Coordinates of C-alpha atoms in Angstrom, one line a residue:
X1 CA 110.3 112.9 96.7
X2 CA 107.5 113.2 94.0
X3 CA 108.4 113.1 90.6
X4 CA 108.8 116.8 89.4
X5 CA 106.3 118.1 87.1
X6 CA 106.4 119.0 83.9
X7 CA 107.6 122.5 82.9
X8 CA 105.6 124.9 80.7
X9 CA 107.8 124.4 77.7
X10 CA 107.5 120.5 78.7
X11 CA 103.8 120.8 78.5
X12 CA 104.2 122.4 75.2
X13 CA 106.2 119.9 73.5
X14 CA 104.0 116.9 75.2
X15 CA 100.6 118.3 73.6
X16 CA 102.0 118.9 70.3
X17 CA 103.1 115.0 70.4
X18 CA 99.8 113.8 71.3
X19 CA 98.1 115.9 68.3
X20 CA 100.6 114.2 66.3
X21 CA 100.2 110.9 67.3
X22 CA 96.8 110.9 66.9
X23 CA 96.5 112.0 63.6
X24 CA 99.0 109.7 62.9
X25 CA 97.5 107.0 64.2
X26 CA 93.7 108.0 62.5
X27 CA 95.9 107.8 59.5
X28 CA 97.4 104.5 60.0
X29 CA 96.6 102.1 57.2
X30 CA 96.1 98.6 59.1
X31 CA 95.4 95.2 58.7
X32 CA 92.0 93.6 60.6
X33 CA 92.7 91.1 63.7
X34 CA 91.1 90.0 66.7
X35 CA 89.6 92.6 68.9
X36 CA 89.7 91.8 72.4
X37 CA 92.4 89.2 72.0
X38 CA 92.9 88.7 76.0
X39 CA 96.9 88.0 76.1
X40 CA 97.6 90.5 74.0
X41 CA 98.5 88.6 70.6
X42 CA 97.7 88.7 67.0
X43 CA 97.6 90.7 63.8
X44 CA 97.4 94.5 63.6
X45 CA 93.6 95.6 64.4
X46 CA 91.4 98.4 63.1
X47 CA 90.0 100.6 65.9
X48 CA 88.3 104.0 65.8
X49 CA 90.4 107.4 65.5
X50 CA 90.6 108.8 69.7
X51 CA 89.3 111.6 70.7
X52 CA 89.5 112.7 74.2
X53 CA 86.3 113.7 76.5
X54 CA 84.8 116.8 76.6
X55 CA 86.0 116.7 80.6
X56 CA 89.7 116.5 79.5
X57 CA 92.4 114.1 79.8
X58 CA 93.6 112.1 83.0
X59 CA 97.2 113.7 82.7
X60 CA 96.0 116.8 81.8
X61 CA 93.3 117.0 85.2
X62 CA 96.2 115.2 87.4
X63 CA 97.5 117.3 90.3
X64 CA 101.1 118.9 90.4
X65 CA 103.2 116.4 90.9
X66 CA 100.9 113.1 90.9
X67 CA 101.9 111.1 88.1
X68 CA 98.6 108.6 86.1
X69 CA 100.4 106.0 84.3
X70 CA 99.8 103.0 82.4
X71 CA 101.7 99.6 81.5
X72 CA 103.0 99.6 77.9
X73 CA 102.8 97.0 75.6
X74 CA 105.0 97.0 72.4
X75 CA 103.0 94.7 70.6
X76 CA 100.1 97.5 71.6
X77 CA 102.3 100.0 69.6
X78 CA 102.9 98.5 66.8
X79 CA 99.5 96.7 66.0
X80 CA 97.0 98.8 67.4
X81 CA 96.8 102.0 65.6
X82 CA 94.6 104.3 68.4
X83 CA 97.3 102.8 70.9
X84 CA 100.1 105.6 70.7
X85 CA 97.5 108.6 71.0
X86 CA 95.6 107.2 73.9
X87 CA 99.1 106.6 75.4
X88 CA 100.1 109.7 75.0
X89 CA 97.2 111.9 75.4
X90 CA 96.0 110.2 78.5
X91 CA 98.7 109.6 80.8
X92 CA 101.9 111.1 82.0
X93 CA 104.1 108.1 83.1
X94 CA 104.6 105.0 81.8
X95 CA 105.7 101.5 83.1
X96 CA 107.0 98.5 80.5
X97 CA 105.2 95.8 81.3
X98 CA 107.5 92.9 80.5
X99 CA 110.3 94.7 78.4
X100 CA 112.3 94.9 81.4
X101 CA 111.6 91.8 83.3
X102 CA 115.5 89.7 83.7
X103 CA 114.6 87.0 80.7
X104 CA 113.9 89.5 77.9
X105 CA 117.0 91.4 78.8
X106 CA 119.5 89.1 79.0
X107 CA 118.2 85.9 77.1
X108 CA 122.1 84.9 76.6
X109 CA 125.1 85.3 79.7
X110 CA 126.3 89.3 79.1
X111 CA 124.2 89.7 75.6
X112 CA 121.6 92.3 76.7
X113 CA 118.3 93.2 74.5
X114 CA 117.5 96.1 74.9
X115 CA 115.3 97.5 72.4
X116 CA 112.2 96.7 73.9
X117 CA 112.9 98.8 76.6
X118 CA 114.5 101.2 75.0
X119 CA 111.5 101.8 72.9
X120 CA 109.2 102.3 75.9
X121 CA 111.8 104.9 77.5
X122 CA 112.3 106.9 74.3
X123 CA 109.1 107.2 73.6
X124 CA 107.7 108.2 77.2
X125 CA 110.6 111.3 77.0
X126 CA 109.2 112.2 73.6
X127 CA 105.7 112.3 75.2
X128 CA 106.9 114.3 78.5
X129 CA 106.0 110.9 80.2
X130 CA 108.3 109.4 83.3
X131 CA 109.3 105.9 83.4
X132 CA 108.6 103.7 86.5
X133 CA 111.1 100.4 86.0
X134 CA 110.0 97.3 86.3
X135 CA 111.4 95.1 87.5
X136 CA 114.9 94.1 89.0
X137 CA 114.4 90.9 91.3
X138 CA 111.4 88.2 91.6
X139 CA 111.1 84.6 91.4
X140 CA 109.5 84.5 87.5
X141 CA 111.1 86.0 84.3
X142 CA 114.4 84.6 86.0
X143 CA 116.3 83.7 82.6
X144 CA 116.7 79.5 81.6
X145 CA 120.6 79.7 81.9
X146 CA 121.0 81.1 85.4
X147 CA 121.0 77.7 87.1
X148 CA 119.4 76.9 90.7
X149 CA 122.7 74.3 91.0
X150 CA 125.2 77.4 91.3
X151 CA 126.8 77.4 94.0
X152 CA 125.5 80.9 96.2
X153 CA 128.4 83.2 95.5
X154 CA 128.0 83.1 91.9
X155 CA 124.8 83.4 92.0
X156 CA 124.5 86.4 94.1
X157 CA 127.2 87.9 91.2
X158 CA 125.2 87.3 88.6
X159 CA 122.3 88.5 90.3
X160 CA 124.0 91.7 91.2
X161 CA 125.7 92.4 87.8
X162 CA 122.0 92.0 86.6
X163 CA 120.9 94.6 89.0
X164 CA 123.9 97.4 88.5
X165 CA 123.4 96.9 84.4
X166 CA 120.1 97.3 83.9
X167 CA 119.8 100.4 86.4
X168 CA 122.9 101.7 85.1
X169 CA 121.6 101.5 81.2
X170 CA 118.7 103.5 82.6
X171 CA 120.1 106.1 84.9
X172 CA 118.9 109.4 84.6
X173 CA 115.7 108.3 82.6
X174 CA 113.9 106.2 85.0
X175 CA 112.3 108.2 87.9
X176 CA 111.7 104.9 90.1
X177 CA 112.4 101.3 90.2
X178 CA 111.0 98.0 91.4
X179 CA 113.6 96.6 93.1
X180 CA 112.2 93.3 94.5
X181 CA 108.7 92.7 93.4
X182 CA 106.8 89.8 95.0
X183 CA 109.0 89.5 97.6
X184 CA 106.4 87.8 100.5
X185 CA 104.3 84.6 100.4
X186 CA 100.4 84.6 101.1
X187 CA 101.0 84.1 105.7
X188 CA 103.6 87.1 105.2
X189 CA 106.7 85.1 105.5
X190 CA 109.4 85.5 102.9
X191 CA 108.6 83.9 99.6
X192 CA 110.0 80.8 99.5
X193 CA 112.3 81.6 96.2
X194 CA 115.4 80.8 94.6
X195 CA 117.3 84.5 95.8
X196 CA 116.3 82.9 99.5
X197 CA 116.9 79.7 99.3
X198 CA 120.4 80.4 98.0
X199 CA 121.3 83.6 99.2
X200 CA 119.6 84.0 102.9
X201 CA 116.8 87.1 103.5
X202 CA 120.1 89.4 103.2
X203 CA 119.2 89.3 99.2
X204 CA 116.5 91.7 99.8
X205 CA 118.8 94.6 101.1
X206 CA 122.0 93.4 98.8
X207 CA 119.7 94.2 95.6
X208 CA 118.9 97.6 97.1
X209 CA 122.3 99.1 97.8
X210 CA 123.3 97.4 94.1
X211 CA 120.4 99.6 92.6
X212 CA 121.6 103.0 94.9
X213 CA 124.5 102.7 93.9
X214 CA 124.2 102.2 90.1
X215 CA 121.5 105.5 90.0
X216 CA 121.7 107.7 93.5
X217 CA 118.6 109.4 92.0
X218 CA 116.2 106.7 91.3
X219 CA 113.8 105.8 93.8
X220 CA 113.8 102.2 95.1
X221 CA 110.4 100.6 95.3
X222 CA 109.2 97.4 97.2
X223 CA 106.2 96.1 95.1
X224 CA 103.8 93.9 96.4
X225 CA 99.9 92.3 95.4
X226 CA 97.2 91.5 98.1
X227 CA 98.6 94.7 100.2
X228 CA 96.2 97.4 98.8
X229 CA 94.0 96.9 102.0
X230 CA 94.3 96.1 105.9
X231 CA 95.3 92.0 105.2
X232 CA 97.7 90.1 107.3
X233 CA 100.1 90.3 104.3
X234 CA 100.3 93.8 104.5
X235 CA 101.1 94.1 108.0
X236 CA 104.2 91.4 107.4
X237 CA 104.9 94.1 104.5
X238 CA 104.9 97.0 106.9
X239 CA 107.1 95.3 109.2
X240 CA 109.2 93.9 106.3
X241 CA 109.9 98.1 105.1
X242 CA 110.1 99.2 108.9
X243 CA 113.3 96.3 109.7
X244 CA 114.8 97.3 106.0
X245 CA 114.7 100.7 106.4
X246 CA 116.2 100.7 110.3
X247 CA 118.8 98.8 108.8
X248 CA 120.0 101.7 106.5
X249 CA 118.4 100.1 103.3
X250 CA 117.9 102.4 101.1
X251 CA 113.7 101.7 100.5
X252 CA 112.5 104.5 99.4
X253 CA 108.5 103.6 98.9
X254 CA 106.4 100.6 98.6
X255 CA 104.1 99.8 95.7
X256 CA 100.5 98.2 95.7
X257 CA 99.9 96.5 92.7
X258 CA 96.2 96.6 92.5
X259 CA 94.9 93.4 90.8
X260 CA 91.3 93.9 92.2
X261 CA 87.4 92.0 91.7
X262 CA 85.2 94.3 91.3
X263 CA 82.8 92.3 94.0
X264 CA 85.7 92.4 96.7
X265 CA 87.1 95.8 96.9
X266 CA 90.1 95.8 99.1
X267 CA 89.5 97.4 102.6
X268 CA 90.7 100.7 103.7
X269 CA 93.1 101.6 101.0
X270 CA 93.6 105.2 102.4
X271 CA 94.6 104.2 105.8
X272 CA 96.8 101.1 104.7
X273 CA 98.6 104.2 102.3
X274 CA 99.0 106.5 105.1
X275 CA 100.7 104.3 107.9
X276 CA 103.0 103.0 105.3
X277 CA 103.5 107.0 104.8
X278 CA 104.3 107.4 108.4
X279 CA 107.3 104.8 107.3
X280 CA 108.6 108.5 105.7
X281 CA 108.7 106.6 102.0
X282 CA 106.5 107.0 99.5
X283 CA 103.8 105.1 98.6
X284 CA 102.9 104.2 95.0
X285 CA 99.9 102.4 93.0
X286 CA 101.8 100.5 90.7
X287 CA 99.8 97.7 88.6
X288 CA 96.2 98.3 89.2
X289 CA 92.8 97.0 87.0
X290 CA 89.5 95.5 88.2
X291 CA 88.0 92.7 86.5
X292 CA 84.4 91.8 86.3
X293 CA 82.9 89.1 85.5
X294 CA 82.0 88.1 81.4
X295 CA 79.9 88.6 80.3
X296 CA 80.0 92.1 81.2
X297 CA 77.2 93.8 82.8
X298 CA 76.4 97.7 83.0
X299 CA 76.1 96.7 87.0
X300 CA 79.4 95.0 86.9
X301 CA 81.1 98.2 85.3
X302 CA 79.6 100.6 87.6
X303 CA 80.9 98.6 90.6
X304 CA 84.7 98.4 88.5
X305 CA 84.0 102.3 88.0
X306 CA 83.4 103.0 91.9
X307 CA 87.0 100.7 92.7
X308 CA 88.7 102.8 90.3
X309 CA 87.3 106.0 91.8
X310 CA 88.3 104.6 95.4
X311 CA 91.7 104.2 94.3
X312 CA 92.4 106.8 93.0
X313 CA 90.7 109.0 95.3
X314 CA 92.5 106.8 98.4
X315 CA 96.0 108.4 97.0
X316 CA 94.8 111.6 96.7
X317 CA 93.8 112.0 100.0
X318 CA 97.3 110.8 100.7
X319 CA 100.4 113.4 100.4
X320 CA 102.7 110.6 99.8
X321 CA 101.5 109.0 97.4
X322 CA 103.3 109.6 93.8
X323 CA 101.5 107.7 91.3
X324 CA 98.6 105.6 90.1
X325 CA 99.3 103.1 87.3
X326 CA 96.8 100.8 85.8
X327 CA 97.9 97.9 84.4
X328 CA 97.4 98.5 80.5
X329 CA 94.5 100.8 79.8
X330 CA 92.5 99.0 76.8
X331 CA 90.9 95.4 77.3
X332 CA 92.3 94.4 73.7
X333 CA 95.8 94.0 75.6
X334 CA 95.0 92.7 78.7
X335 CA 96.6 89.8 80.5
X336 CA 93.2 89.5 82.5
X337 CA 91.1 86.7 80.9
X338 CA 93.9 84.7 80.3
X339 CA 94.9 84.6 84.1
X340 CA 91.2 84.5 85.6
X341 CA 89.3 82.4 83.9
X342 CA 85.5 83.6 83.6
X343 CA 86.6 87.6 84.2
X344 CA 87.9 90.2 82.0
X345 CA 86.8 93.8 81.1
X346 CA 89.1 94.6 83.6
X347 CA 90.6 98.4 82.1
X348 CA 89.9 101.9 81.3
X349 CA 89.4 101.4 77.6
X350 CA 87.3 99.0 75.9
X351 CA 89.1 96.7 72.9
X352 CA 88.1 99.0 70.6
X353 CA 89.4 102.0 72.4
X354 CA 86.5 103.1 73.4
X355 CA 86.2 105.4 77.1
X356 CA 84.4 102.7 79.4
X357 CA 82.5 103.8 83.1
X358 CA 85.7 103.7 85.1
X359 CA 87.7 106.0 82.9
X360 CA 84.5 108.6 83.3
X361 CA 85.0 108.0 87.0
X362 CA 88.7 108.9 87.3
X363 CA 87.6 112.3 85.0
X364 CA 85.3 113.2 87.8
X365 CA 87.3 112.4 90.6
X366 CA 90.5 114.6 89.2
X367 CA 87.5 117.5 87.9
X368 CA 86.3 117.7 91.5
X369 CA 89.5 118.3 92.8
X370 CA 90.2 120.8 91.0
X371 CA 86.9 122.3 92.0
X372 CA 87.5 122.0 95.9
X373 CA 91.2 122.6 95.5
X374 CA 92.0 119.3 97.2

């Protein structure tokens, strides 16, 4: 189902939160750094006090029951002072964008960290914000001392006490999970991974029931990259959810992860969403930004606005879809230029916080739905 919407006294409570946190962060004494550092590192920065546009707020124009979210970034919260009032003002679910990944968990056998996440899920229920996990199972983040020489039946117990811990730390505050993320090579086959190599395709399916049965409530999620549009490897991920789900696994939605070029829009977004609807899951935008090309154009940002808008309008049109999430929402934090060399610019915010053409986009997409009713 969608995630429930926020009651009146929860919409109360949320707003007077985001006042606060913006004065706060106005009043923030900070140190200089580097703005537009692209991994994300470096010193506290100085950034001008937010203020939201005249047009509103993305969580405040979002639909009953569609959840905007963003990435979060710890470092983002404790260095950049406008962080925390953009956060909250601007969207109403939140994703951790590495706190939860297997190695910063459990750097040790059984000796968890979890303050990282912890933070993140806190503060999202302080700020009337859900919490989309991320994630359970993929072939990175896997930590150093979970060896590839194991023989398969201890590794399959280590992979499911990793599963049933972290979901079970988080039951009854996370309103989805990525379960397996990554899960299919670029010709649609199963990724050729440790979990496969060792454990046969079954893996898929095993980590499912493990994550059911540690929170009955939480959705389960598939998440996937190079799927947003009609491509061969989202036909091999339709056909992956159609066999799982047949098979009494409990998938309950698939997510598109959304790395986009601004120059090669995916094709047919809304249609992909809607047969993978006709599934009967949900269907979820779970990691989306659009980079341009540096140095940045007023060209390259209108055609990054008109992928956001596309997006975002692609899931409205589409009853099951639950959620966009962009993959941090200010350029100061972004993983982009250090991934794809030559591009960047890739979010809603500037690095100094500043509203850029895409964010105006998704405020006019959301305002003419409420005009029309849609």
């Amino acid at each position: 189902t969608r995630p429930r919407p926020l009651t009146a006294a929860g919409l109360l409570v949320a707003a007077a939160l985001v006042v606060a946190t913006v004065l706060l962060a106005g009043m923030a004494a900070v140190g200089t750094g580097r703005a537009g550092d692209p991994g994300g590192a470096g010193a506290a920065r100085s950034a001008p006090a937010y203020t939201p546009s005249a047009a509103g707020t993305l969580r405040g124009l979002a639909p009953a029951g569609t959840l905007i979210g963003t990435a979060v970034d710890p470092r983002g919260l404790n260095l950049d002072p406008a962080y925390p009032g953009v956060l909250a003002a601007e969207f109403n679910a939140v994703t951790a964008e590495n706190a939860m990944k297997w190695r910063n968990l459990e750097p040790s056998p059984r000796v968890y960290a979890w303050a990282g996440g912890d933070q993140i899920v806190d503060l999202a229920h302080r700020n009337g914000q859900a919490v989309y996990g991320h994630t359970l199972v993929w072939h990175n983040d896997v930590p150093d001392w979970v060896s590839p020489d194991w023989p398969a039946q201890r590794l399959r117990e280590v992979l499911r006490r990793h599963v049933t811990a972290v979901v079970a730390h988080y039951r009854g505050r996370v309103w989805a999970w990525d379960v397996v993320n990554e899960v299919l090579a670029e010709d649609g086959s199963l990724r050729d991974t440790l979990w496969l190599r060792k454990l046969g395709p079954g893996y898929v399916a095993d980590a499912f029931r493990w994550a059911r049965q540690a929170d009955p409530d939480a959705r389960l999620f598939v998440n996937e990259y190079g799927t947003e549009g009609r491509t061969a490897k989202a036909d091999a991920l339709l056909d992956l959810v159609r066999r799982l789900r047949a098979d009494g696994v409990p998938v309950d939605g698939v997510g598109f992860q959304g790395h986009l070029d601004a120059e090669r829009p995916p094709e047919d977004v809304r249609g992909n969403l809607r047969r993978f609807a006709a599934l009967g899951v949900r269907v979820v935008v779970t990691e989306l930004d659009v980079r341009v090309r540096l140095p940045a154009t007023a060209e390259g940002l209108r055609r990054q606005a008109a992928v956001y808008r596309e997006v975002l309008r692609a899931c409205l049109d589409v009853a099951a879809c639950a959620s966009v999430t962009v993959w941090g929402f200010t350029d100061a934090r972004s993983w982009i230029p250090g991934y794809h060399r030559g591009f960047g610019a890739a979010c809603l915010f500037d690095a100094d916080f500043r509203p850029k053409p895409a964010h105006a986009a998704l405020l006019d997409e959301l305002v003419a739905r409420r005009r029309t009713g849609g």
